[in-house]
PDB file of C-alpha atoms in Angstrom:
ATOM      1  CA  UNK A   1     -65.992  50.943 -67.550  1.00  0.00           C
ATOM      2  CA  UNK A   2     -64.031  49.553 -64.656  1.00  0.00           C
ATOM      3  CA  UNK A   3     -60.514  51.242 -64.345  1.00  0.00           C
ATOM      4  CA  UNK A   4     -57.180  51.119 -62.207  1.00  0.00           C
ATOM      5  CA  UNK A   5     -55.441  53.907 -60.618  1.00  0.00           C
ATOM      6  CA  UNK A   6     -51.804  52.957 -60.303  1.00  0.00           C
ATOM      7  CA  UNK A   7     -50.204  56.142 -58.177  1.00  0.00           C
ATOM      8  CA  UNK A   8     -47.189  57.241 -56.702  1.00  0.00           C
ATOM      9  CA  UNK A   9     -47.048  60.336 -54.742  1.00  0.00           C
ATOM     10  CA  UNK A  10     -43.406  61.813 -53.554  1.00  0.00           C
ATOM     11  CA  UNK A  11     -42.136  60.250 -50.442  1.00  0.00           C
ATOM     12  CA  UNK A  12     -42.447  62.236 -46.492  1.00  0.00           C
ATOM     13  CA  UNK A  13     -46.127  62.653 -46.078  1.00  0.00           C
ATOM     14  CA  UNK A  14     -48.888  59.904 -45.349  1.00  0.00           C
ATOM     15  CA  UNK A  15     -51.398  62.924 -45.244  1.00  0.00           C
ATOM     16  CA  UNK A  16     -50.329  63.806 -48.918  1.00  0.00           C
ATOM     17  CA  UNK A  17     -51.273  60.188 -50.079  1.00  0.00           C
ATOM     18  CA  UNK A  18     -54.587  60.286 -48.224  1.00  0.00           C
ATOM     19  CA  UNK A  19     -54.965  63.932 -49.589  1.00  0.00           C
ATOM     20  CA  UNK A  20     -54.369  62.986 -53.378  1.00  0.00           C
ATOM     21  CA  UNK A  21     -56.423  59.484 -53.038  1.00  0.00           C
ATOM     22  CA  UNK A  22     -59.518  61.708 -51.310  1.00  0.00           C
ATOM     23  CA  UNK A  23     -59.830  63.863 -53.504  1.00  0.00           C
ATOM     24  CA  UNK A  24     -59.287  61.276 -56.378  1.00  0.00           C
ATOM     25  CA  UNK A  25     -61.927  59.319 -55.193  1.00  0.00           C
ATOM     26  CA  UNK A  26     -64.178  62.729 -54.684  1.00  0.00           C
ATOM     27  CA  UNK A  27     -63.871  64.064 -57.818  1.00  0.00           C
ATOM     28  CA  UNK A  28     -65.077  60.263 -59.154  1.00  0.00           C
ATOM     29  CA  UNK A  29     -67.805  60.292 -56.917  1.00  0.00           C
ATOM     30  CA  UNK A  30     -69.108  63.546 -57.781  1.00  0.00           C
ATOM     31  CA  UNK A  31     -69.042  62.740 -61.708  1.00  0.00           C
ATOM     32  CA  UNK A  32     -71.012  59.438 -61.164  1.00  0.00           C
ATOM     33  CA  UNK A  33     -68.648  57.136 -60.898  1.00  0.00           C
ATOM     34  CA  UNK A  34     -68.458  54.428 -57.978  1.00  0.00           C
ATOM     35  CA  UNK A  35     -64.782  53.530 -55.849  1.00  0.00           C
ATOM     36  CA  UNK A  36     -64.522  49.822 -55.924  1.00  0.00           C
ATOM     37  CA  UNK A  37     -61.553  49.677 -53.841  1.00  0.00           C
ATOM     38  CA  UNK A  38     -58.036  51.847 -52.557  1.00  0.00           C
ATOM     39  CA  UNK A  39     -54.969  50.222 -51.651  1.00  0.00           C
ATOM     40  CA  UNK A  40     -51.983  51.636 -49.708  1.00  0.00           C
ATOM     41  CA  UNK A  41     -48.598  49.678 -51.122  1.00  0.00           C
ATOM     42  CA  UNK A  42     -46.638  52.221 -49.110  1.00  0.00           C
ATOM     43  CA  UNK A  43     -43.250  53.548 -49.972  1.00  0.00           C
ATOM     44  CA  UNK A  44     -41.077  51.876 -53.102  1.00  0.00           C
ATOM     45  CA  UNK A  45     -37.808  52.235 -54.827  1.00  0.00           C
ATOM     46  CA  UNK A  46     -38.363  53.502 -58.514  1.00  0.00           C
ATOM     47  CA  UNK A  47     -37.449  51.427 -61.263  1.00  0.00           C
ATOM     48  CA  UNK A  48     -35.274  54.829 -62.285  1.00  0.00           C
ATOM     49  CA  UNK A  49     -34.819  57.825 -60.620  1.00  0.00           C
ATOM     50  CA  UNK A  50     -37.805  60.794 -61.792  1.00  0.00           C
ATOM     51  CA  UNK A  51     -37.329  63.877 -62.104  1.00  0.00           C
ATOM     52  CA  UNK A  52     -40.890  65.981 -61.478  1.00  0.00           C
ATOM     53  CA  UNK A  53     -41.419  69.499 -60.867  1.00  0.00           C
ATOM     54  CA  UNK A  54     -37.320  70.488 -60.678  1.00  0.00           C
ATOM     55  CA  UNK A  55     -36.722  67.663 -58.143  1.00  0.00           C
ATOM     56  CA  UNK A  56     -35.076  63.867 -58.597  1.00  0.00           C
ATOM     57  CA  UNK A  57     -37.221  60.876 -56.646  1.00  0.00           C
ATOM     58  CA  UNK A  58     -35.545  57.675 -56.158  1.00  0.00           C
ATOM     59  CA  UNK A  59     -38.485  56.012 -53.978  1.00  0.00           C
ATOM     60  CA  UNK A  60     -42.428  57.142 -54.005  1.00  0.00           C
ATOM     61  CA  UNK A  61     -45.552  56.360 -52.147  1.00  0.00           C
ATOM     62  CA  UNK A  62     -47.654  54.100 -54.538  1.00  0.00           C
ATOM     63  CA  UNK A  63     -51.654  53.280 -53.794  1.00  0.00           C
ATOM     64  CA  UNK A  64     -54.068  51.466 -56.025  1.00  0.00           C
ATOM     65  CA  UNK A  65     -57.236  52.785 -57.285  1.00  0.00           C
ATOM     66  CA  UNK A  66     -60.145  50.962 -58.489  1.00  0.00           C
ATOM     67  CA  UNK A  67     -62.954  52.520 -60.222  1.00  0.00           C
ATOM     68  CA  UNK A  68     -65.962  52.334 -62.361  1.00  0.00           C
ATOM     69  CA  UNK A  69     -66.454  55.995 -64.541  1.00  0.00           C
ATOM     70  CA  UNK A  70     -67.396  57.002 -67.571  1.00  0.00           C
ATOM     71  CA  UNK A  71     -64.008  57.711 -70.479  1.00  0.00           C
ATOM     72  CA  UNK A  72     -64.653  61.627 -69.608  1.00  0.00           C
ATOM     73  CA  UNK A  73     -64.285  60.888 -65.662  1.00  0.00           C
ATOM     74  CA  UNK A  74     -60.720  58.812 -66.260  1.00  0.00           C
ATOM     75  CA  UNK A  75     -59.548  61.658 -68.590  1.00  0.00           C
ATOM     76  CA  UNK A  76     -60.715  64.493 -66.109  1.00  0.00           C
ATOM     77  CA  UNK A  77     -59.078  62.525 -62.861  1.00  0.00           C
ATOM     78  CA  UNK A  78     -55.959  62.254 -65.440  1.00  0.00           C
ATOM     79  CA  UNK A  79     -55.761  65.758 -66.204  1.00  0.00           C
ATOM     80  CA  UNK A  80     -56.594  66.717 -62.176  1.00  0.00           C
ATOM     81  CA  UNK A  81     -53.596  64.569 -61.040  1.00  0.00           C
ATOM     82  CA  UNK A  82     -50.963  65.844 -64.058  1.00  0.00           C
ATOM     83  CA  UNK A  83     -51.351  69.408 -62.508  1.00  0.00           C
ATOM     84  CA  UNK A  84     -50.761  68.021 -59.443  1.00  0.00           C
ATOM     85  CA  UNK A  85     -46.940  68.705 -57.805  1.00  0.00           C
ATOM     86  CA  UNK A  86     -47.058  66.017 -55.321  1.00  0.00           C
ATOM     87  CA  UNK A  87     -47.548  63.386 -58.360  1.00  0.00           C
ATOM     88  CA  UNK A  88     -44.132  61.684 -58.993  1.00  0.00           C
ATOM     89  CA  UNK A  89     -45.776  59.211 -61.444  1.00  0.00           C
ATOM     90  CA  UNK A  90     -49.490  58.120 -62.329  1.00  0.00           C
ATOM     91  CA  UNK A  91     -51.174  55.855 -64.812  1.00  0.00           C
ATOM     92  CA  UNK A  92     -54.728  54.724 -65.532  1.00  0.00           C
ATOM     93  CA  UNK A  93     -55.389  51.175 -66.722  1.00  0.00           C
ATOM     94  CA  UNK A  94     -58.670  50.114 -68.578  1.00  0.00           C
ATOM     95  CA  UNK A  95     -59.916  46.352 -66.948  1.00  0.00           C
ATOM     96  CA  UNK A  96     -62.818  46.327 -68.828  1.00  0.00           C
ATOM     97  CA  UNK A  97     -65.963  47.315 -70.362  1.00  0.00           C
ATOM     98  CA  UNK A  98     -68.183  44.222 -70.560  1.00  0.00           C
ATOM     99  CA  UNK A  99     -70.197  43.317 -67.385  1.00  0.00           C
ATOM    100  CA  UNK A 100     -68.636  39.522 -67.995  1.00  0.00           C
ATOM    101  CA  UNK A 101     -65.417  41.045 -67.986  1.00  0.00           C
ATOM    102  CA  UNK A 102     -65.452  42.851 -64.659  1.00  0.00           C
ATOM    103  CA  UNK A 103     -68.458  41.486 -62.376  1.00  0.00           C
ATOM    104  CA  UNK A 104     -65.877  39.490 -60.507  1.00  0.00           C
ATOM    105  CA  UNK A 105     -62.701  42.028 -60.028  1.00  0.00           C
ATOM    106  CA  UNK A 106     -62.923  43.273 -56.430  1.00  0.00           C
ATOM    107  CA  UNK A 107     -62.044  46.995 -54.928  1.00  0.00           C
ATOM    108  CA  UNK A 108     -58.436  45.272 -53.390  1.00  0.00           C
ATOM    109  CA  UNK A 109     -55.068  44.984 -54.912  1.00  0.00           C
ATOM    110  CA  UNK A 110     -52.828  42.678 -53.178  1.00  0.00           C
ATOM    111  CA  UNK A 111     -49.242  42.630 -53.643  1.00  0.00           C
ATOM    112  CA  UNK A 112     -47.255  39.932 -54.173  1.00  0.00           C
ATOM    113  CA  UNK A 113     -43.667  40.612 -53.742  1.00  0.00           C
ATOM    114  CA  UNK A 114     -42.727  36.753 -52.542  1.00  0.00           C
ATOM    115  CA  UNK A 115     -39.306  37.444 -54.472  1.00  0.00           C
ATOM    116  CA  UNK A 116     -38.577  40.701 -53.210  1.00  0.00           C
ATOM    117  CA  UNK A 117     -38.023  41.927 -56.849  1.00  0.00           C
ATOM    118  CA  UNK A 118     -38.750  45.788 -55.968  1.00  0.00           C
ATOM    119  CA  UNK A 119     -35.812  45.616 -52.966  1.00  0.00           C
ATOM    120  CA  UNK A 120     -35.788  47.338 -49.865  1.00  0.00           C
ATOM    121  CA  UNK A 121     -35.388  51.193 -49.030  1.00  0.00           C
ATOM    122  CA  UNK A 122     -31.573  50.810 -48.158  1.00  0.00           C
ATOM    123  CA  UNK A 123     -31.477  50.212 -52.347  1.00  0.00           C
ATOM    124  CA  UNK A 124     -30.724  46.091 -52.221  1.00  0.00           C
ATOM    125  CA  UNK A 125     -32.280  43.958 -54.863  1.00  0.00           C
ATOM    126  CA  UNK A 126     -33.389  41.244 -52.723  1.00  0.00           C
ATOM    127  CA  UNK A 127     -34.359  39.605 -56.050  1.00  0.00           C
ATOM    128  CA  UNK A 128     -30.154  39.133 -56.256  1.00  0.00           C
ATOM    129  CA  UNK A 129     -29.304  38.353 -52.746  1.00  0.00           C
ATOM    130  CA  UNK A 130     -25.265  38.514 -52.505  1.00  0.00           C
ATOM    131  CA  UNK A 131     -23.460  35.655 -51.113  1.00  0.00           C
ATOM    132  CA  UNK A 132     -22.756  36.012 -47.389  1.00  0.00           C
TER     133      UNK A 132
END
């Protein structure tokens, strides 16, 4: 089954990202499963502030994961990441099951912000623009 890794890991550290998408995509690996793709987004605002582990995150570091793994991989990579305190916020997304469903998604995630609906990291919609 093909899934998506949508993750965002608290803000500061490039080498946490790397760290947490490494060992992600090891622990995959090692159960059979094959890495189609990993995309760095880079730092966001959150839709909402989080609070994880005793601390409040306004912005995270979000990267894509595509992968191909059995149910019992997706649930194990779930249950690695929850115990994870550098998580801010995680979810896995099922594409598909059916090779004519999924022969044609590739390993990349491109963003499209042309609208600048997530805003900058100063906290401006750029979605609203004020007048100036």
């Amino acid at each position: 089954m093909l899934y998506e890794l949508i993750a965002v890991v608290r803000p500061g550290s490039l080498h946490e990202v790397k760290e947490i998408a490494r060992m992600t995509g090891l622990q995959i690996l090692y159960s059979g499963g094959v890495i189609r793709g990993i995309t760095n987004w880079g730092p966001f605002r959150l839709p909402k502030p989080v609070t994880k582990h005793q601390t409040k995150y306004s912005t995270g570091h979000h990267f894509i994961m595509r992968f191909d793994s059995s149910s019992q991989v997706q649930n194990s990579v779930l249950r690695t990441l929850k115990l994870d305190p550098r998580m801010v916020r995680f979810s896995v997304v099922k594409l598909g099951d059916k090779l004519e469903e999924i022969k044609d998604v590739g390993g990349k995630v491109e963003w499209n912000n042309v609208n600048g609906v997530m805003g900058d990291m100063t906290g401006r919609n750029l979605a609203f623009p004020t007048g100036g």
